XYZ file of C-alpha atoms in Angstrom:
567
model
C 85.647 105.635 89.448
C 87.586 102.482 90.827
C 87.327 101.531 94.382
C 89.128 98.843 95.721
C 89.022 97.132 99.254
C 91.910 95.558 100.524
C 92.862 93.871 104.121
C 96.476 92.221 103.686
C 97.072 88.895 104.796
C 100.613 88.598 105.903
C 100.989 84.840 107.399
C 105.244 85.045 107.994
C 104.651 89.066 109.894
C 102.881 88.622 113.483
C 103.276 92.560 113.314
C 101.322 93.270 110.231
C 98.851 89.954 110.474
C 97.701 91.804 114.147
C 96.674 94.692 112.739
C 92.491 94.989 112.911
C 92.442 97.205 109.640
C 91.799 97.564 105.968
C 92.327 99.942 103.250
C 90.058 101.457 100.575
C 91.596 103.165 97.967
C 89.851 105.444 95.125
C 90.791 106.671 91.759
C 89.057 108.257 88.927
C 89.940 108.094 84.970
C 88.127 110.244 82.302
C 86.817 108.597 79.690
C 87.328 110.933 76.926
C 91.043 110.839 77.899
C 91.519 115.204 78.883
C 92.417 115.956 82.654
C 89.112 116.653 85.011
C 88.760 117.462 88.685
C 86.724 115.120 90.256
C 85.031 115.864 93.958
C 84.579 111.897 95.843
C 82.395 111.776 98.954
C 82.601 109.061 101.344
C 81.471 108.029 104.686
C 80.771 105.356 107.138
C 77.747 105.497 109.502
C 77.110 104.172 113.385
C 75.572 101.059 111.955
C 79.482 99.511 111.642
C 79.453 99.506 115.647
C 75.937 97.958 116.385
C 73.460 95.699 114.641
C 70.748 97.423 117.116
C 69.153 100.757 115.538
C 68.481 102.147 118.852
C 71.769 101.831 120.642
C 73.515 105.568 121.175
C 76.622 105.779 119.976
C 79.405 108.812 120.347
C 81.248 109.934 117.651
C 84.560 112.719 117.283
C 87.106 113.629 114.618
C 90.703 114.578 115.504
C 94.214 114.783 113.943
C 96.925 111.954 113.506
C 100.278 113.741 113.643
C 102.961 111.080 111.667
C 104.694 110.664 108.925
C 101.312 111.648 107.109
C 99.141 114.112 108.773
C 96.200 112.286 109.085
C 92.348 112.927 109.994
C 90.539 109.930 111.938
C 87.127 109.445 112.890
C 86.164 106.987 115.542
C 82.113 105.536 116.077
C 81.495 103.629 119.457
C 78.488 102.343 121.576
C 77.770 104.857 124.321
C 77.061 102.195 126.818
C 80.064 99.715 126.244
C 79.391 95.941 126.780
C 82.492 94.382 127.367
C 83.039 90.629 125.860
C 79.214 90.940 124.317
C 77.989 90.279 120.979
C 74.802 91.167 119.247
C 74.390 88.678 116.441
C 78.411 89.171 115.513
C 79.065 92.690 116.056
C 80.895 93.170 119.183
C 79.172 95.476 121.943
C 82.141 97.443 122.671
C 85.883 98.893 120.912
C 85.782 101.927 118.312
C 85.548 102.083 114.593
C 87.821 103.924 113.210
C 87.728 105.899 109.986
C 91.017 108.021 108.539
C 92.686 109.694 105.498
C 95.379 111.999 104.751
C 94.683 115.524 105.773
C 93.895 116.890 101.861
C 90.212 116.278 102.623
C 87.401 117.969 104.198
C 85.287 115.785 106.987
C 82.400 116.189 109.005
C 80.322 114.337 111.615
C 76.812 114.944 111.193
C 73.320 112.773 109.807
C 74.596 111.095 106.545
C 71.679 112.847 104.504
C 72.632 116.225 105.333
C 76.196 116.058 104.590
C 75.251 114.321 100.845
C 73.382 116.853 100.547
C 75.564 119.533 101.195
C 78.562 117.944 99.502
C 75.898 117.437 96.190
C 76.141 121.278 96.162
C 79.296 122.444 97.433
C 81.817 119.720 96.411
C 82.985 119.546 100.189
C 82.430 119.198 103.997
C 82.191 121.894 106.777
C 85.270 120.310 108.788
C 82.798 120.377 111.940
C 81.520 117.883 114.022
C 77.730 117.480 115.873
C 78.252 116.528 119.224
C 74.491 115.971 119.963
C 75.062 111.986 120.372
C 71.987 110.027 119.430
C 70.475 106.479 118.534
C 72.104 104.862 115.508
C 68.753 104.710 113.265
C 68.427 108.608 114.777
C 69.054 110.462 111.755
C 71.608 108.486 110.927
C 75.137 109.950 112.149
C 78.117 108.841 109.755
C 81.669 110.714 109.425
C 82.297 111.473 106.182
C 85.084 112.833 103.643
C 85.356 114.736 100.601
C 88.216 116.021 98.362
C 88.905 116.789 95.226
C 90.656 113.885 92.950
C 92.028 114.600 89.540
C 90.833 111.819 86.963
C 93.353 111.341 83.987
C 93.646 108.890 81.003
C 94.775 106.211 83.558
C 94.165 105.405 87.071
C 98.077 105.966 88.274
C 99.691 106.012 92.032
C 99.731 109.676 92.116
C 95.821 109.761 91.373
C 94.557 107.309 93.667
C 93.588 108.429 97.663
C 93.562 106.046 100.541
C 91.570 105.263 103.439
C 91.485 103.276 106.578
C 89.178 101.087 108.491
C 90.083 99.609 112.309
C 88.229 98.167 114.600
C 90.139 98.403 118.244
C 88.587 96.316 120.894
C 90.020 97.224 124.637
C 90.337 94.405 125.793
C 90.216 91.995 123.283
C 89.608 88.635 124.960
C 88.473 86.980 128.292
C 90.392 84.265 129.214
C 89.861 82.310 132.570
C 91.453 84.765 135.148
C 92.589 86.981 132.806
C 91.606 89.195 129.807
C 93.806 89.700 126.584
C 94.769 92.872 124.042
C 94.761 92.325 120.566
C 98.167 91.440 119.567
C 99.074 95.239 117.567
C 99.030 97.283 121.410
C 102.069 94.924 122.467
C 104.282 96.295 119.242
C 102.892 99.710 119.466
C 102.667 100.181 123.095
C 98.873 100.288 122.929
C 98.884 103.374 121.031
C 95.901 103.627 118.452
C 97.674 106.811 116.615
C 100.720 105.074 116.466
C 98.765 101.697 115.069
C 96.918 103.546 112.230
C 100.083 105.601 111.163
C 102.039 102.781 110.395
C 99.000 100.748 108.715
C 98.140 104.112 106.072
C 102.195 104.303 105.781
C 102.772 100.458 104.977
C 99.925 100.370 102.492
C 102.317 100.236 99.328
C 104.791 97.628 100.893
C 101.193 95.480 101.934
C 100.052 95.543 98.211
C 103.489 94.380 97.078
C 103.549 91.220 99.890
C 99.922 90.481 99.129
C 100.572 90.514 95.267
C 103.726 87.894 96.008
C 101.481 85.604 98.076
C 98.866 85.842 95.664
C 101.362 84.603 92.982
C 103.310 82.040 95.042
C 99.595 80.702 96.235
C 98.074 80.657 92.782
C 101.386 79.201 91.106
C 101.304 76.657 93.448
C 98.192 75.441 92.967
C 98.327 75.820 89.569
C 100.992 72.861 89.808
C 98.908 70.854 91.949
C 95.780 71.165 91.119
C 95.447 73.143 87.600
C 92.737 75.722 87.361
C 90.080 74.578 89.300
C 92.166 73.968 92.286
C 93.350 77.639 91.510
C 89.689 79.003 91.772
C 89.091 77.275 95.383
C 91.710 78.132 97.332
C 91.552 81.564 95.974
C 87.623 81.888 96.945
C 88.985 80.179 100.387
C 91.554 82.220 101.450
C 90.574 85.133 102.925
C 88.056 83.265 104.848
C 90.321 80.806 106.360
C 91.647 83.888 108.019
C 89.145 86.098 108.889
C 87.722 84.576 111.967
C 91.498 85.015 113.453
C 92.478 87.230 116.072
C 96.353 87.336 117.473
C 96.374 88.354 121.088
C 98.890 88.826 123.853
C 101.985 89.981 123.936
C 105.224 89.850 121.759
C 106.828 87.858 124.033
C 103.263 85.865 124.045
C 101.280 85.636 121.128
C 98.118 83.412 120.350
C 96.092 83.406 117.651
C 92.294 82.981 118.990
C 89.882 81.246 116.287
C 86.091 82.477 116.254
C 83.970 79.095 114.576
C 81.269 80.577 112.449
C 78.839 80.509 112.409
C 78.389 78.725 115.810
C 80.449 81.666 117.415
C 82.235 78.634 119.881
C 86.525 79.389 120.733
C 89.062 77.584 119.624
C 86.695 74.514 118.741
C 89.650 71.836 118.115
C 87.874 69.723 115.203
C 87.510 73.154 113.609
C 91.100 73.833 114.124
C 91.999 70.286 112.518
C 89.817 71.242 109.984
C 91.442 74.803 109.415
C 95.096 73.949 110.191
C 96.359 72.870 106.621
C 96.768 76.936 105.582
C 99.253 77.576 108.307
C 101.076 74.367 107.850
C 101.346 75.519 103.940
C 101.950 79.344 104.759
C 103.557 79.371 107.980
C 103.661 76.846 110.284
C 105.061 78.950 112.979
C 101.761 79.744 113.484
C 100.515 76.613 114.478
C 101.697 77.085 118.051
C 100.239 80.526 118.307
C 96.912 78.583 117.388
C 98.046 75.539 119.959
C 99.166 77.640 122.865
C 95.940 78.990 124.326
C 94.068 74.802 124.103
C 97.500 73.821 125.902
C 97.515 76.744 128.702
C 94.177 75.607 129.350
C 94.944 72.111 129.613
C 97.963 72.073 131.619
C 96.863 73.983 134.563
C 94.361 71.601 135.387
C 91.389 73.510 134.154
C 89.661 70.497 132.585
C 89.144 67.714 134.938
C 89.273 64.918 132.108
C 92.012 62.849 130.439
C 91.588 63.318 127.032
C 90.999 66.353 125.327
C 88.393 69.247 126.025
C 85.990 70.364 122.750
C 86.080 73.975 122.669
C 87.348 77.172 125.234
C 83.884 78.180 125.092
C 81.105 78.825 123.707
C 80.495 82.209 123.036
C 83.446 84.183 121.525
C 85.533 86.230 123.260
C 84.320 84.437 126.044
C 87.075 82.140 125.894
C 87.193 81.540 129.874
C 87.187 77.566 129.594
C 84.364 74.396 127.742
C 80.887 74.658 129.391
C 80.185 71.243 130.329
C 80.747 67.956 128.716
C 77.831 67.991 126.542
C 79.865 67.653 123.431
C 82.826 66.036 124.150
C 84.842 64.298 121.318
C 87.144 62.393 123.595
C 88.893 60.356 120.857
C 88.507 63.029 117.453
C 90.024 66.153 119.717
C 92.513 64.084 121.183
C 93.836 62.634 118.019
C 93.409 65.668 116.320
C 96.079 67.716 119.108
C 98.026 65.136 119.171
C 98.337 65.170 115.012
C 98.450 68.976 114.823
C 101.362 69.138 117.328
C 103.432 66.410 115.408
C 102.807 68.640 112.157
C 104.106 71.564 113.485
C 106.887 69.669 115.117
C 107.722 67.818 111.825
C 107.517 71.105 110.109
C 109.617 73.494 112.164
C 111.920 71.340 114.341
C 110.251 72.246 117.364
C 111.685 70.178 120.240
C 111.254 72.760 122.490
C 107.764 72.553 121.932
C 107.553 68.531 121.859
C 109.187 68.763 125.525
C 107.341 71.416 127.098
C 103.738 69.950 126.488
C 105.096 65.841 126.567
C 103.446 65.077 129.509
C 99.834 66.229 128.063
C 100.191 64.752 124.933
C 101.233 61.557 126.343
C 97.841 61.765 128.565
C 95.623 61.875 125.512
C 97.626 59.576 124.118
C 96.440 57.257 126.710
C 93.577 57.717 126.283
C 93.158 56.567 122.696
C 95.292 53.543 123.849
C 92.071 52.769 125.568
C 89.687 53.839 123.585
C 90.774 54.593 120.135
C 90.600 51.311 118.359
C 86.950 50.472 119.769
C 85.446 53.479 119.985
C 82.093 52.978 120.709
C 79.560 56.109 120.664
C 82.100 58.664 121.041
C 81.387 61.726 118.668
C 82.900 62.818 115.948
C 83.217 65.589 113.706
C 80.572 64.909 111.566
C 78.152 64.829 114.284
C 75.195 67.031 112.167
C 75.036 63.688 109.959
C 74.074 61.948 113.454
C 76.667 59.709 115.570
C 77.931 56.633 114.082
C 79.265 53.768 116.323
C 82.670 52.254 116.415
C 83.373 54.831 113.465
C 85.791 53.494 110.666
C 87.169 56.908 110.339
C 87.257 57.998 113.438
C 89.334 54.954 114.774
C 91.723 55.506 111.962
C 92.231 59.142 113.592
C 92.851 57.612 116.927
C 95.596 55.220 115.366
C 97.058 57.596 113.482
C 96.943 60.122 116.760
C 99.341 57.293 118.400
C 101.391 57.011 115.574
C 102.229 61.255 115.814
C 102.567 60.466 119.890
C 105.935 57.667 118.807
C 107.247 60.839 116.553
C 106.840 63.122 119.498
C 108.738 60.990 121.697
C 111.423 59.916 119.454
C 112.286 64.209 119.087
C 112.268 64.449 122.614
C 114.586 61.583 122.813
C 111.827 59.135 125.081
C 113.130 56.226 122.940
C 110.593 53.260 125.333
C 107.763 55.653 124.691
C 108.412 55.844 121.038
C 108.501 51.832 120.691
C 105.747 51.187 122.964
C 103.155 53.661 120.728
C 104.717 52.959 117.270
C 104.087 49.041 118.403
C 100.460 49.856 119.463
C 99.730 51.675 116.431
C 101.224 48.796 113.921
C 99.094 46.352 116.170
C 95.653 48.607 115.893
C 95.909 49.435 112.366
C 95.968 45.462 111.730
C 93.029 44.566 113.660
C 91.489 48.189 112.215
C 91.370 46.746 108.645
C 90.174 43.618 109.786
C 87.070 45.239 111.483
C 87.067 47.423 108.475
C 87.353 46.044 105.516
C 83.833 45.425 103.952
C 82.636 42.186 103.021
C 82.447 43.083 99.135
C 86.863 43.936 99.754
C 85.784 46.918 97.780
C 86.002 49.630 100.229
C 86.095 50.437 104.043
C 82.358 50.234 105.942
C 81.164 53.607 107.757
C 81.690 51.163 110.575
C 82.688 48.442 112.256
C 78.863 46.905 112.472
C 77.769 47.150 109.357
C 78.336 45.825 106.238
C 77.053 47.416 102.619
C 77.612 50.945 104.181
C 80.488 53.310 103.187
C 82.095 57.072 104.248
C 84.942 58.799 102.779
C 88.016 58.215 105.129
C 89.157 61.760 105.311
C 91.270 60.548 108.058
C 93.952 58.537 105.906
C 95.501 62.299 105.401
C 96.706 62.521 108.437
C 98.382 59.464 107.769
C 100.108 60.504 104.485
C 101.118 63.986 106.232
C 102.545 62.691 109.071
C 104.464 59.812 107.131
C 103.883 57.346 109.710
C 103.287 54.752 106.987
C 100.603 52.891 108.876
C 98.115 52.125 106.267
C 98.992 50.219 103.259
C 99.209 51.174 100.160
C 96.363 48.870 99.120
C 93.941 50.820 101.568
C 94.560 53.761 99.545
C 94.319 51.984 96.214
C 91.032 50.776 97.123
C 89.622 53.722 97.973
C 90.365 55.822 95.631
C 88.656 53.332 92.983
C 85.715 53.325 94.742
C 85.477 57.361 95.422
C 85.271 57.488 91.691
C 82.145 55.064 91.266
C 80.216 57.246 93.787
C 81.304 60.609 92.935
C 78.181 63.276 92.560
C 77.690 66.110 90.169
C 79.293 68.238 92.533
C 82.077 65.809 94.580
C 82.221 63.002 96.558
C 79.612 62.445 99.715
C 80.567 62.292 102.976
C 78.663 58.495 103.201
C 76.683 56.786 101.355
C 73.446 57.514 103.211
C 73.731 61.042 102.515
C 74.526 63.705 99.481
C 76.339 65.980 101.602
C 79.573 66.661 101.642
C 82.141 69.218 103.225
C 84.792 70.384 100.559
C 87.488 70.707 103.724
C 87.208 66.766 103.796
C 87.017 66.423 100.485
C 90.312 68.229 100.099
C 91.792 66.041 102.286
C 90.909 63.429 100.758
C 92.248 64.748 97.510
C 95.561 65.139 99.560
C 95.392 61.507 100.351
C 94.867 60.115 97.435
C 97.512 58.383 95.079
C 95.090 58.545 92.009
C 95.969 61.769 89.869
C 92.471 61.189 88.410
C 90.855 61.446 91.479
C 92.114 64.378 92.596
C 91.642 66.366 89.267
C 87.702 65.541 89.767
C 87.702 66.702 93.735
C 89.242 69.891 92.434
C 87.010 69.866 89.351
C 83.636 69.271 91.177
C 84.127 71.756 93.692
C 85.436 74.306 91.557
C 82.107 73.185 89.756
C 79.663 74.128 92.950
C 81.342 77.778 93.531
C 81.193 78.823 89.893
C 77.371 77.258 89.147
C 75.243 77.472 92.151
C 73.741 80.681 92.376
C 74.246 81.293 96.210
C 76.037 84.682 97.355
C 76.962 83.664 100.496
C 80.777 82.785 101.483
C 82.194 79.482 100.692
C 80.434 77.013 102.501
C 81.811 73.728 104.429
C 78.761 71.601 104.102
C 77.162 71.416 100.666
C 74.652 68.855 98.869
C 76.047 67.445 95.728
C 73.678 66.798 93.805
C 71.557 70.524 94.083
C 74.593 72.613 95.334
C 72.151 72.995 98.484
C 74.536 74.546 101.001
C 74.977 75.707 104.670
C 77.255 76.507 107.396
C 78.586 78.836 105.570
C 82.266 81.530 106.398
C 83.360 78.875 108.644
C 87.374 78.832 109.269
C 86.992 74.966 108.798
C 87.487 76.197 104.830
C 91.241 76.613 105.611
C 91.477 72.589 104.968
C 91.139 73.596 101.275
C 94.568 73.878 101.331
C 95.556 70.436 102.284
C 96.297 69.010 98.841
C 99.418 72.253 99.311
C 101.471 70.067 101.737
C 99.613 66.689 100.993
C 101.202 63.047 99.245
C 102.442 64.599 95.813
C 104.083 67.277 97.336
């Protein structure tokens, strides 16, 4: 038997990336090479719409008329919690559960229907209606058929499945509340939805094989095989805590941080942001929009940038509080992201519509970015560090995107005045800098003998604002090699931790072939020897491979060293 479970990932088709689905698809081969009939059971149970045992859920089975007759089964909670979570599983939407019609089904306790499919080969095609407790016997909807197993698992031997999860409404967002993205191109009609998703399976395998190949060829030439290996283990993460919303004429793509479970957390977005600006950057604004919206009609009373649209996803109604604030990283990091995108797709439209916010925050780190004091950064869990090296480099850097903003949008004064500021910071930065040893930049300003890696210069070399050196780079990519850990680089020198997002970025900064290789190399290292199961993490020790934090989006910066300097 072969079993395979697939959910596309299609960056360039807002259509298909909408759709809340996967496929499983089953084959059988005999092994002594003659033709057999084989009879497959399978089933989900109530447990994929709670994580609480004693929650009732209701349960029915019905026909899909389409192209393909199918049969779907749908699992939801009884008492419907909209915009709740129970420790990630959503308190309200349905599960759904379909195949073509050449099956038998039934909706009953999971151990009675083995049991009668153990001795019959098939279902009853009926479904028990006395609704009950998850943990209450159990209730699943299951299928069975009959596949034929040949000398080779071939197309016309292999059965599909489906898996959605529909969630009506999706979102709540300050006065209003948001659909996933699919009802807007399918005029909210599940039928419709899961038709077209069993239908397009053969054309999804076929994209997702060609972005498979153009990702791993890519890498290949950037990176070699160990590169290969991380962004491949990277991937599908970087996506899954992405939902597209609104409307076609609307879209936004909503980002759930986990684990924290926080919305649309913009160091996590600055973090994540190098896989759209590789794959798509069209997607960038979709990401953007809703931290803009927000913004712009005066729903956060400061002038730089807010943290997070909330805390507790899909409550994503506005930031709660000003507890942690990073005035100067979110700032810079907007202001970078939006000159990206611009760069990238030629965007003026965008550059004018959301000038007048941008040149706020920009402000701001006029103020405060060069001396910045005990503002946060992103690295906070390593404790706050002030008049932080790196994160003053952000804020220049954040100014130098604001002069390529204006110069699109044609503000020619605004463009000097900020590309003049920058030039002027980023002199007195190295001076303040630079440690006393003129072997590498201090953590900061304050302290001599102390060191961090400077993650930030990538911003730098994507925008190509040309504001550090070349010597700056040079210098630190010497030193990164005299500190470097069994399994990559720290994130200081007080500390064995690192977080492979920053260390990709730094690999994407970093002039010194060498260099990079061992990034790739030593991370590549961690996910092959340390014996954890859990998904890639962004915060690992290297020198045990100790890890946490782990299936956070912020593992989408993998693929920095995709649009970095040798590019």
């Amino acid at each position: 038997m072969v079993v395979n479970f697939f959910t596309p990932i299609d960056p360039t088709d807002l259509k298909r990336l909408s759709l809340p689905a996967s496929y499983i698809s089953m084959s059988a081969r005999s092994v002594d090479q003659k033709t057999h009939e084989v009879q497959a059971y399978l089933h989900i149970t109530g447990e994929c719409v709670s994580n609480n045992g004693n929650q009732v859920i209701e349960w029915d089975v019905s026909q899909v008329k389409g192209k393909t007759n199918l049969i779907n089964g749908n699992f939801k909670l009884k008492k419907q919690k909209q915009f709740q979570e129970n420790k990630d599983f959503p308190e309200w939407g349905t599960i759904k559960f379909f195949t073509d019609s050449n099956t038998t089904y039934e909706a009953n306790g999971w151990g009675a229907m083995r049991t009668k499919f153990v001795k019959t080969g098939r279902l009853d095609n009926t479904v028990d209606r006395n609704y009950s407790k998850v943990s209450d016997n159990w209730p699943a909807i299951g299928f069975a058929r009959t596949l034929t197993a040949g000398a080779t698992h071939t197309a016309a031997n292999t059965v599909y499945y489906g898996v959605a999860h529909v969630r009506r409404p999706a979102i709540e967002y300050t006065d209003s509340h948001l659909n996933q993205l699919w009802e807007s191109y399918f005029n909210g009609d599940d039928k419709q939805m899961i038709d077209f998703f069993y239908e397009d399976r053969e054309d999804a395998l076929r994209r997702a094989t060609a972005l498979d190949k153009r990702i791993v060829t890519d890498a290949q030439a950037v990176g070699g095989e160990s590169y290969v290996k991380v962004v491949s283990a990277a991937l599908r993460q970087a996506y899954g805590g992405l939902e597209t919303v609104g409307t076609v004429d609307k879209p936004w793509i909503m980002l759930k941080e986990i684990p924290s479970r926080t919305c649309q957390t913009v160091d996590v977005l600055y973090a994540h942001f190098p896989v759209h600006l590789y794959l798509n950057p069209t997607l960038l604004q979709y990401l953007l929009g809703p931290l803009l919206d927000y913004q712009e009609r005066g729903l956060f009373p400061k002038k730089y940038s807010l943290h997070n649209l909330g805390k507790h996803y899909p409550q994503c109604g506005g930031q709660e509080g000003h507890d942690w604030d990073m005035e100067v990283e979110e700032s810079a990091g907007m202001l970078i992201m939006m000159s990206a995108y611009v760069r990238a797709t030629n965007d003026t439209k965008f550059a004018k519509k959301h000038y007048k916010i941008a040149n706020q925050w920009t402000q701001y780190l006029v103020d405060h970015g060069l001396i910045t004091g005990e503002a946060r950064n992103a690295d906070v869990f390593l404790g706050n560090v002030k008049n932080s090296t790196n994160l003053s480099l952000k804020a220049i850097v954040g100014i130098g995107a604001m002069a390529q903003l204006a110069e699109v949008t044609g503000n020619e004064a605004d463009k000097q005045q900020y590309r003049q500021t920058a030039e002027k910071y980023i002199t007195e930065w190295m001076r303040l800098a630079e440690d006393a040893s003129n072997k590498y930049l201090k953590l900061n300003y304050n302290t001599d003998n102390t060191w961090s890696m400077m993650y930030n210069l990538f911003a730098d070399v994507l925008l190509d604002t040309k504001l550090v050196p070349d010597w700056i780079y040079t210098q630190q990519d010497e030193w990164y090699q005299q500190v470097m850990n069994y399994y990559g680089l720290p994130l200081r020198g007080d500390t064995a931790d690192t977080r492979f997002d920053w260390s990709m970025f730094t690999a994407a900064a970093a002039g010194n072939t060498r260099l990079r290789r061992t990034l790739f190399d030593r991370t590549a290292k961690w996910l092959r020897e340390t014996p954890s199961r859990q998904p890639f993490t962004d915060i690992a020790n290297t020198l045990n491979g100790g890890s946490h934090f782990h299936n956070s989006q912020v593992i989408g910066g993998v693929f920095a060293p995709l649009i970095g300097r040798h590019i």
